[in-house]
Coordinates of C-alpha atoms and ligand atoms in Angstrom, one line a residue:
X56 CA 0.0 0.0 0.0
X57 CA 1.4 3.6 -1.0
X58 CA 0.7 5.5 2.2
X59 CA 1.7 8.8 0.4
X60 CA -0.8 7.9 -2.5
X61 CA -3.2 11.3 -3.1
X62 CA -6.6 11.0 -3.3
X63 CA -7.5 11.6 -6.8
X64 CA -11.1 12.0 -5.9
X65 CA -9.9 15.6 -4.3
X66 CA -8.7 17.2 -7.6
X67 CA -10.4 17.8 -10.5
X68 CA -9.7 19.9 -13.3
X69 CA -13.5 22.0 -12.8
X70 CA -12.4 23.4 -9.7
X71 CA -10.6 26.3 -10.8
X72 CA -13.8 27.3 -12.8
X73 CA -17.2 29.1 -11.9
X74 CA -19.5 26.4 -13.0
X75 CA -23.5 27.1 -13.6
X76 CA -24.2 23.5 -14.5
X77 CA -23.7 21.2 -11.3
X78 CA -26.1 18.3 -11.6
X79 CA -26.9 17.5 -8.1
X80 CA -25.0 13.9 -8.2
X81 CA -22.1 15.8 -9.1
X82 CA -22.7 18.3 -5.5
X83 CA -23.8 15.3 -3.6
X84 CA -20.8 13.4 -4.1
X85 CA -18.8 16.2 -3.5
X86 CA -20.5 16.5 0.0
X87 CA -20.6 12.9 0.3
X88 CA -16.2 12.6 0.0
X89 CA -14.6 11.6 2.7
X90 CA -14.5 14.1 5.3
X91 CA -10.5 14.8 4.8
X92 CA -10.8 14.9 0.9
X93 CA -13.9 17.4 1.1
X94 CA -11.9 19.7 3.4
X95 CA -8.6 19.6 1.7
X96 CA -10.5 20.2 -1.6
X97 CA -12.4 23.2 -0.1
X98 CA -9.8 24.8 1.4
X99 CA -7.9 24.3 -2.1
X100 CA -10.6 26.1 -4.2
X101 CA -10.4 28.4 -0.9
X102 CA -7.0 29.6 -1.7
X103 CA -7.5 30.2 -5.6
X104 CA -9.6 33.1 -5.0
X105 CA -9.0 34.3 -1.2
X106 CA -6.4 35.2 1.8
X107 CA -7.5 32.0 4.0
X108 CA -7.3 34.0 7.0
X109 CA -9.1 37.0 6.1
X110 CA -13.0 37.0 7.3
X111 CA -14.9 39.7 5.9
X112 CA -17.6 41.4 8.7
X113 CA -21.2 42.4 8.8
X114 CA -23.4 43.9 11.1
X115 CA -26.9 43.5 11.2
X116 CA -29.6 45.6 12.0
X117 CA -33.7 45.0 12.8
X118 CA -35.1 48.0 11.1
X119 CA -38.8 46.7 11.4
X120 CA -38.8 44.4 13.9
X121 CA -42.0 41.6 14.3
X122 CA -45.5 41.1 13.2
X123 CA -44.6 40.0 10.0
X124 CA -47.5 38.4 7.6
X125 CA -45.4 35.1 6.5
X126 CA -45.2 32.0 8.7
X127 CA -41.5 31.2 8.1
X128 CA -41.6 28.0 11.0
X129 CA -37.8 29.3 11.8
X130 CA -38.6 32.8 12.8
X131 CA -39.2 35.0 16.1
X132 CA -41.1 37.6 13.8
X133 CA -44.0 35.6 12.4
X134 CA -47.4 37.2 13.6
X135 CA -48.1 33.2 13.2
X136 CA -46.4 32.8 16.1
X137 CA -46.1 33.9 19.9
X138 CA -42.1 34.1 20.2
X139 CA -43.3 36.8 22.7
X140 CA -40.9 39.2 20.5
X141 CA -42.6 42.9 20.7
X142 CA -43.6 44.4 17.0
X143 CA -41.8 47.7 16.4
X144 CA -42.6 50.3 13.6
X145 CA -40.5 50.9 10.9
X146 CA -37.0 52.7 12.6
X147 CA -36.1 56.4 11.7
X148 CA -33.5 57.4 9.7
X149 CA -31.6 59.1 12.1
X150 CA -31.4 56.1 14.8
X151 CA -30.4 53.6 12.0
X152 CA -27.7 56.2 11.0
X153 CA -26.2 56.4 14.7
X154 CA -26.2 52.2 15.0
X155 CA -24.4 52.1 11.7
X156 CA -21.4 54.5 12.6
X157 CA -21.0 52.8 15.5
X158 CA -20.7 49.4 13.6
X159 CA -18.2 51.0 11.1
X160 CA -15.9 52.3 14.2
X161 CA -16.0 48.7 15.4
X162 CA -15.0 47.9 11.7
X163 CA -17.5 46.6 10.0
X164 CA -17.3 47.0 6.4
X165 CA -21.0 46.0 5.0
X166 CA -23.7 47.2 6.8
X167 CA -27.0 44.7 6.2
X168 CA -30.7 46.2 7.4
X169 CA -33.6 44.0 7.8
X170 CA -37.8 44.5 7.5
X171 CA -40.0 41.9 9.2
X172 CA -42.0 42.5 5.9
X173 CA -43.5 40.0 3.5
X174 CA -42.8 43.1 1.0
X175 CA -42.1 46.7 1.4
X176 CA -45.3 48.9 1.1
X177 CA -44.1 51.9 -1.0
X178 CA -45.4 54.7 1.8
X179 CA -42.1 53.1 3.1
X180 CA -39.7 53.6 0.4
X181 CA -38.7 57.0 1.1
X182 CA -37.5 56.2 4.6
X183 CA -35.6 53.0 3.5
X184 CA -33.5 54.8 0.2
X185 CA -32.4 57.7 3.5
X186 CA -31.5 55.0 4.9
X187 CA -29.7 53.4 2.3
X188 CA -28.2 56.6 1.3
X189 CA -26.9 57.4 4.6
X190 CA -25.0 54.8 5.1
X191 CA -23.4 54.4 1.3
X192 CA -22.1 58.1 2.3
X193 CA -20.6 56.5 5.6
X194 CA -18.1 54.4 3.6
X195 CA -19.8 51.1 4.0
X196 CA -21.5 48.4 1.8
X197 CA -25.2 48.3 2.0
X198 CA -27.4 45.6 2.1
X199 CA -31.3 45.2 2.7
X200 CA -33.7 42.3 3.0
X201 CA -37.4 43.3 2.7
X202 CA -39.1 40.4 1.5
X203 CA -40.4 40.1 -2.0
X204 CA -39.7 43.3 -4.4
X205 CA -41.5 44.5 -7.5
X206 CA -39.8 45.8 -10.1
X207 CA -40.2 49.2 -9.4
X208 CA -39.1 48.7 -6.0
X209 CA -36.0 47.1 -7.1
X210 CA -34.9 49.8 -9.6
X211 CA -35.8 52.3 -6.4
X212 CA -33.0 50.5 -4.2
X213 CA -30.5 50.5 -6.5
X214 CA -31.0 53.8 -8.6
X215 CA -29.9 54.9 -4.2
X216 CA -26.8 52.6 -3.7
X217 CA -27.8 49.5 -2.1
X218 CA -24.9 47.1 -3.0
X219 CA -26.7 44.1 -2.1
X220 CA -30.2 42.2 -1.6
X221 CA -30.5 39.1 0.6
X222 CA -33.1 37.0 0.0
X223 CA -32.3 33.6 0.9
X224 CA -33.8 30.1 -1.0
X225 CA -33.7 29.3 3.0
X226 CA -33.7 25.5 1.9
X227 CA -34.6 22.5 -0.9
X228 CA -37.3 23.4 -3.3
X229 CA -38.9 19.8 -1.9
X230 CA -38.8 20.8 2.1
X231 CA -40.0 24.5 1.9
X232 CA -43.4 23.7 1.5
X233 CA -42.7 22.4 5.1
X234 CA -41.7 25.1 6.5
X235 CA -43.4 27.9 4.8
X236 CA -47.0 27.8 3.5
X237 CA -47.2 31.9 2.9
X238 CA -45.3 32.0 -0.6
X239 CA -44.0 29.7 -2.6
X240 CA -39.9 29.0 -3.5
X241 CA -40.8 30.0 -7.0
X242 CA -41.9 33.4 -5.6
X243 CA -38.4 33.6 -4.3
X244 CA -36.6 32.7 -6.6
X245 CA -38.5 35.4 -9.3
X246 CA -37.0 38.0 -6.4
X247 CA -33.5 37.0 -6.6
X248 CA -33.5 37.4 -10.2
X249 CA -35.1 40.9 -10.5
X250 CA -32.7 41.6 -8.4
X251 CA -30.2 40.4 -10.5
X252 CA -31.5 41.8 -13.2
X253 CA -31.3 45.1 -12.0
X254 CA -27.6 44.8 -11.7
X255 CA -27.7 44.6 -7.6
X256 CA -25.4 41.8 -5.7
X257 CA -27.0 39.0 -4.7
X258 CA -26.7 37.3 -1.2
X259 CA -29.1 34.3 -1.1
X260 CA -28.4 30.9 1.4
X261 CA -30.1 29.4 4.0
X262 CA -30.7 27.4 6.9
X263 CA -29.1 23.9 8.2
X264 CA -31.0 22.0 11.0
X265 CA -35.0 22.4 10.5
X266 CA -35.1 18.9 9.9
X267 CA -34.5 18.6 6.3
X268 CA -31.9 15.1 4.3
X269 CA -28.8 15.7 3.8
X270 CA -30.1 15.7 0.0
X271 CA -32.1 19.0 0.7
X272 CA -28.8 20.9 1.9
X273 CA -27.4 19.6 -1.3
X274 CA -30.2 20.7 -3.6
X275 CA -30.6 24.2 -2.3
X276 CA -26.5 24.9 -2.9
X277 CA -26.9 23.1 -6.5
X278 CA -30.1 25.8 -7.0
X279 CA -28.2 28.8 -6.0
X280 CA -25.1 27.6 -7.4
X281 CA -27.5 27.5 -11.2
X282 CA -28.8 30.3 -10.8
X283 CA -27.8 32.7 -13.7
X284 CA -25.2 34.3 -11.7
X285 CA -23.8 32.7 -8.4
X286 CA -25.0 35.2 -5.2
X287 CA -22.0 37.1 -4.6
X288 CA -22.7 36.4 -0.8
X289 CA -24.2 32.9 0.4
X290 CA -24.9 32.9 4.4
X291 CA -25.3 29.7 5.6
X292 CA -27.3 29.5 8.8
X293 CA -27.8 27.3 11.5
X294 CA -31.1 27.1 13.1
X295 CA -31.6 29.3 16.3
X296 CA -35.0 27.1 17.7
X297 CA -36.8 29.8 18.8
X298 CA -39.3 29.1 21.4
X299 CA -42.9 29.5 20.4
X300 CA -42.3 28.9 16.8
X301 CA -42.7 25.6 15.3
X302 CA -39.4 24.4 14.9
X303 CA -38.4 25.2 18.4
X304 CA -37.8 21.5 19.2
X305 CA -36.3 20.4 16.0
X306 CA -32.9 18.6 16.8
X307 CA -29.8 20.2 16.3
X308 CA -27.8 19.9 13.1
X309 CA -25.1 17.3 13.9
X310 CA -21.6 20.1 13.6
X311 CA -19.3 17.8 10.9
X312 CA -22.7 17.9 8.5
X313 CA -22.9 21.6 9.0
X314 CA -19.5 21.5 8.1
X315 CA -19.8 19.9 5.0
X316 CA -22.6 22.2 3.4
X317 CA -20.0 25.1 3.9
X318 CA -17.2 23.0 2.0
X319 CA -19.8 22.0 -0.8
X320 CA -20.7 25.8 -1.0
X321 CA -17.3 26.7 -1.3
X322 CA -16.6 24.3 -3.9
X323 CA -19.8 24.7 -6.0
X324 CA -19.5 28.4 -5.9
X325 CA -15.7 29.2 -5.7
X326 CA -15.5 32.8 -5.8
X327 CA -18.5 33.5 -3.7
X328 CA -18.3 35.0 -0.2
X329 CA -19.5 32.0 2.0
X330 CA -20.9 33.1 5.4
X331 CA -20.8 31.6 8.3
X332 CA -24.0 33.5 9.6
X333 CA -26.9 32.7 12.0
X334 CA -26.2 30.1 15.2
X335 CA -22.6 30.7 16.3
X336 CA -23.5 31.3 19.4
X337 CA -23.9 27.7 19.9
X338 CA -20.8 26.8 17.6
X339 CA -17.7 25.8 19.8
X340 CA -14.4 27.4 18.6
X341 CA -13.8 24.1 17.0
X342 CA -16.7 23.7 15.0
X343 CA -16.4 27.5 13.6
X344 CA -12.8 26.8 12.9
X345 CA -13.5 23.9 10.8
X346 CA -16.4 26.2 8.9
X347 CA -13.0 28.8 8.0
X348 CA -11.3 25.7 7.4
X349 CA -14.0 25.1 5.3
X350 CA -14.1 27.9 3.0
X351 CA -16.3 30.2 5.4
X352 CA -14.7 33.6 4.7
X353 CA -17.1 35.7 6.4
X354 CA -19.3 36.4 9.4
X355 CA -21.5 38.8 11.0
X356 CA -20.1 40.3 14.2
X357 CA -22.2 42.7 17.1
X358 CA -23.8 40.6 20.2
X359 CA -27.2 40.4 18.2
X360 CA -28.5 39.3 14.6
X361 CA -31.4 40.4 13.9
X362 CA -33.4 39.4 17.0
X363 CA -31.3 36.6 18.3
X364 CA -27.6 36.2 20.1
X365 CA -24.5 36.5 18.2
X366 CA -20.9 35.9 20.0
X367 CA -19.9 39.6 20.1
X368 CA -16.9 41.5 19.8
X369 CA -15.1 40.4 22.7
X370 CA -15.6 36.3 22.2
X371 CA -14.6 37.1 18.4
X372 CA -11.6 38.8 19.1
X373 CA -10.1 35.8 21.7
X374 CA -11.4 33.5 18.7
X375 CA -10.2 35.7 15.9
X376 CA -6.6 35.7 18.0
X377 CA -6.4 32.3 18.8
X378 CA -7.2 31.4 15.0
X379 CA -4.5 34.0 13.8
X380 CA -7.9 35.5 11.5
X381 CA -7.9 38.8 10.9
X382 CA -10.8 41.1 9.2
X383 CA -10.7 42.1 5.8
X384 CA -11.2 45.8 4.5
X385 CA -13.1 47.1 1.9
X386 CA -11.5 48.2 -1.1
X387 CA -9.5 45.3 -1.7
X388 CA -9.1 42.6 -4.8
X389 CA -9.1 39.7 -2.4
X390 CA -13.2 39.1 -2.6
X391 CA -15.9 41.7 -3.8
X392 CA -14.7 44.0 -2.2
X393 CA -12.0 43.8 0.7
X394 CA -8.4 43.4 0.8
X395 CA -6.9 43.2 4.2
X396 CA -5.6 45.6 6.1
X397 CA -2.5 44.7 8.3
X398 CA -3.5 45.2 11.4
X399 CA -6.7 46.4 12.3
X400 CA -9.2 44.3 14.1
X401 CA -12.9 44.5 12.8
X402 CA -15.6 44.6 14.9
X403 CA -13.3 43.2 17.5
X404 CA -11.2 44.2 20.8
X405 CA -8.1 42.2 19.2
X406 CA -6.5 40.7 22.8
X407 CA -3.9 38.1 22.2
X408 CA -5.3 35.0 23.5
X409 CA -3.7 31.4 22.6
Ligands
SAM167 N1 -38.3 39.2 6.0 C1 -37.2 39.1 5.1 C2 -37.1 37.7 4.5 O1 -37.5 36.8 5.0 O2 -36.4 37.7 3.4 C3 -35.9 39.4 5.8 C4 -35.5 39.0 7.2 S1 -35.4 37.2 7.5 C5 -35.3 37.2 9.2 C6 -33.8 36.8 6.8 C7 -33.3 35.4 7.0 O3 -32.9 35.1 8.3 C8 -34.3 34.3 6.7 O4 -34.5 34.0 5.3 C9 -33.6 33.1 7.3 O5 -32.8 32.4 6.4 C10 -32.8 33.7 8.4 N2 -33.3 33.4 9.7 C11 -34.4 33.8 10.3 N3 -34.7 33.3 11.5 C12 -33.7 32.4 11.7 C13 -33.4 31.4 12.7 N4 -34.2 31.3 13.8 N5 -32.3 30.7 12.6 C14 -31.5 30.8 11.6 N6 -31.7 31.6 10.5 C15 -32.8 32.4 10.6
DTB168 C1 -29.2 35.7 6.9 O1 -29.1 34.7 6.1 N1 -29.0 35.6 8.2 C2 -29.3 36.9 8.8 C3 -29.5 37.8 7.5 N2 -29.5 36.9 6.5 C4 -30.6 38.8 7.5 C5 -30.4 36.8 9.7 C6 -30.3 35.8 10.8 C7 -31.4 35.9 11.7 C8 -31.3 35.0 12.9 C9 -32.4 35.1 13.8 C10 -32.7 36.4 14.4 O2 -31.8 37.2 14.8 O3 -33.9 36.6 14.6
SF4_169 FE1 -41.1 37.5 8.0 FE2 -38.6 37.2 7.0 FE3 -39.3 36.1 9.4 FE4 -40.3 35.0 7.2 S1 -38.1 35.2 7.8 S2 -41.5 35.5 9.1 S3 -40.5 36.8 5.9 S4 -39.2 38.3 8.9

């Protein structure tokens, strides 16, 4: 036996390319490979495109927070459920402006508002483009998520700056009927692709651990991965249970098949930004190691999401440190959009901690 032999099934001649015509036996056996294989090939495809230990950081915002028409079964907002969250109006410009300087002096780079809306009503536009403006004039990336968008609404939010729309698949085009009834994946899909259309960045994932096969991971990354552009940005989430909403008891994800969904995004989509994004708060070190190992290459930072926990500065920096990460600025070649900069610490109180 050769023990230096190389697994051939970790090279191939297509991963240097951006491919828009995976067949989902190709993605499944890619996330199927033995574990070492998948991550050696990730963090190959990883290195063709991006600094491996540059993350790139976002901070979120809840500009509308609650009472929101769809039924999503993952969400605090729902009206369709009783997460006990209290409904908030639509935030004024001036408050949204002061949260977003502070996030840009704790260094994040892309700023990300969110609406609890199944669309934006257009009494509301005017408020959202300030918004959108304001920030754009800060020096940071914008990015909204609103819900559906018509096309007028879309030419609206670019014609002011927004870089980019998330909208995310959320899962398989098979289990979403399970988890929301209130609109339909083709619904989201026609979204993503006016926003495309009108020449915005897409950011479009979803979420691991509401109960869906193994196959259902792989088919959602194979549909955004097909679509006519990849998403610039693809978070991948792993389910907060919220209690109150109907996936609150829903086991856990098992860590090593989380980890594999980020390697097979990586891979399908090689010069996408691949977020490490909702649940980290009950990641260990290791697990969200093994995501950067992975291909993960960026997160968002600040103590809260939208309405749920998020590390914080202070547990990133001691994980940042201990991992030797460091944040990536805007302005760079290394991703769209950030190169890094020596040695500033983004959204984080950089303490040396190994
Ligand atoms: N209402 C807009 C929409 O649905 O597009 C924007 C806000 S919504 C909260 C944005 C995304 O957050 C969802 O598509 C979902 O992927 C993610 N998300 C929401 N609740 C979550 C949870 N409990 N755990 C993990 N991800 C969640
Ligand atoms: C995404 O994929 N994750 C973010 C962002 N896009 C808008 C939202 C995560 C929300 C987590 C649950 C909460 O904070 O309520
Ligand atoms: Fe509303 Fe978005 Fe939550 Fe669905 S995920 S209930 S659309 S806020």
């Amino acid at each position: 036996m050769n023990l230096h032999a190389k697994p051939e099934t970790a090279f191939t001649r297509d991963d240097a390319e951006v491919r828009r015509d995976w067949t989902r036996d190709e993605a499944q056996a890619i996330h199927d490979m033995p574990l070492m294989d998948l991550l050696f090939r990730a963090q190959t495809v990883h290195r063709r495109s991006f600094d491996a230990n540059r993350v790139q950081m976002s901070r979120l915002l809840s500009i509308k927070t609650g009472g929101c028409a769809e039924d999503c079964g993952y969400c605090s907002q729902s009206a369709h459920h009783d997460s006990g969250l209290k409904a908030t109006k639509l935030m004024e410009v001036e408050r949204v402006l002061s949260e977003a300087r502070k996030a840009k002096a704790t260094g994040a780079t892309r700023y990300c508002m969110g609406a609890a809306w199944r669309e934006p009503k257009d009494r509301d536009m005017d408020t959202i483009l300030a918004m959108i403006e304001g920030v754009k004039a800060m020096g940071m990336e914008t990015c909204m998520t609103l819900g559906m968008l018509s096309d007028q609404q879309v030419v609206r939010l670019r014609d002011a700056g927004l870089d980019y729309y998330n909208h995310n698949v959320d899962t398989s085009e098979r289990f979403y009927p399970e988890v929301i009834k209130t609109r339909t994946y083709a619904e989201r899909l026609d979204t993503l692709e006016r926003v495309r259309a009108a020449g915005m960045k897409v950011c479009s994932g979803g979420i691991m651990g509401m109960g869906e096969e193994p196959a259902d991971r792989v088919d959602m990354l194979v549909t955004l991965a097909n679509l006519s552009e990849h998403p610039e940005s693809v978070p991948i989430n792993m389910l907060i249970a919220i209690p109150g909403t109907p996936l609150e008891n829903t086991e856990r994800i098992d860590p090593i098949a989380f980890v594999r969904v980020i390697a097979t995004a990586r891979i399908l989509m090689p010069k996408s930004m691949v977020r490490l994004s909702a649940g980290r708060s009950d990641m260990s070190d290791e697990m969200q190691a093994m995501c950067f190992f992975a291909g993960a290459n960026s997160i968002f930072c600040g103590d809260v999401l939208l309405t749920a926990d998020n590390p914080g500065e202070d547990k990133d920096a001691i994980l940042f440190a201990k991992l030797g990460l460091k944040p990536m600025e805007l302005d760079s070649d290394e991703t769209p959009g950030a190169i890094p900069s020596p040695e500033r610490p983004a959204c984080t109180k950089i303490t040396s901690a190994h």
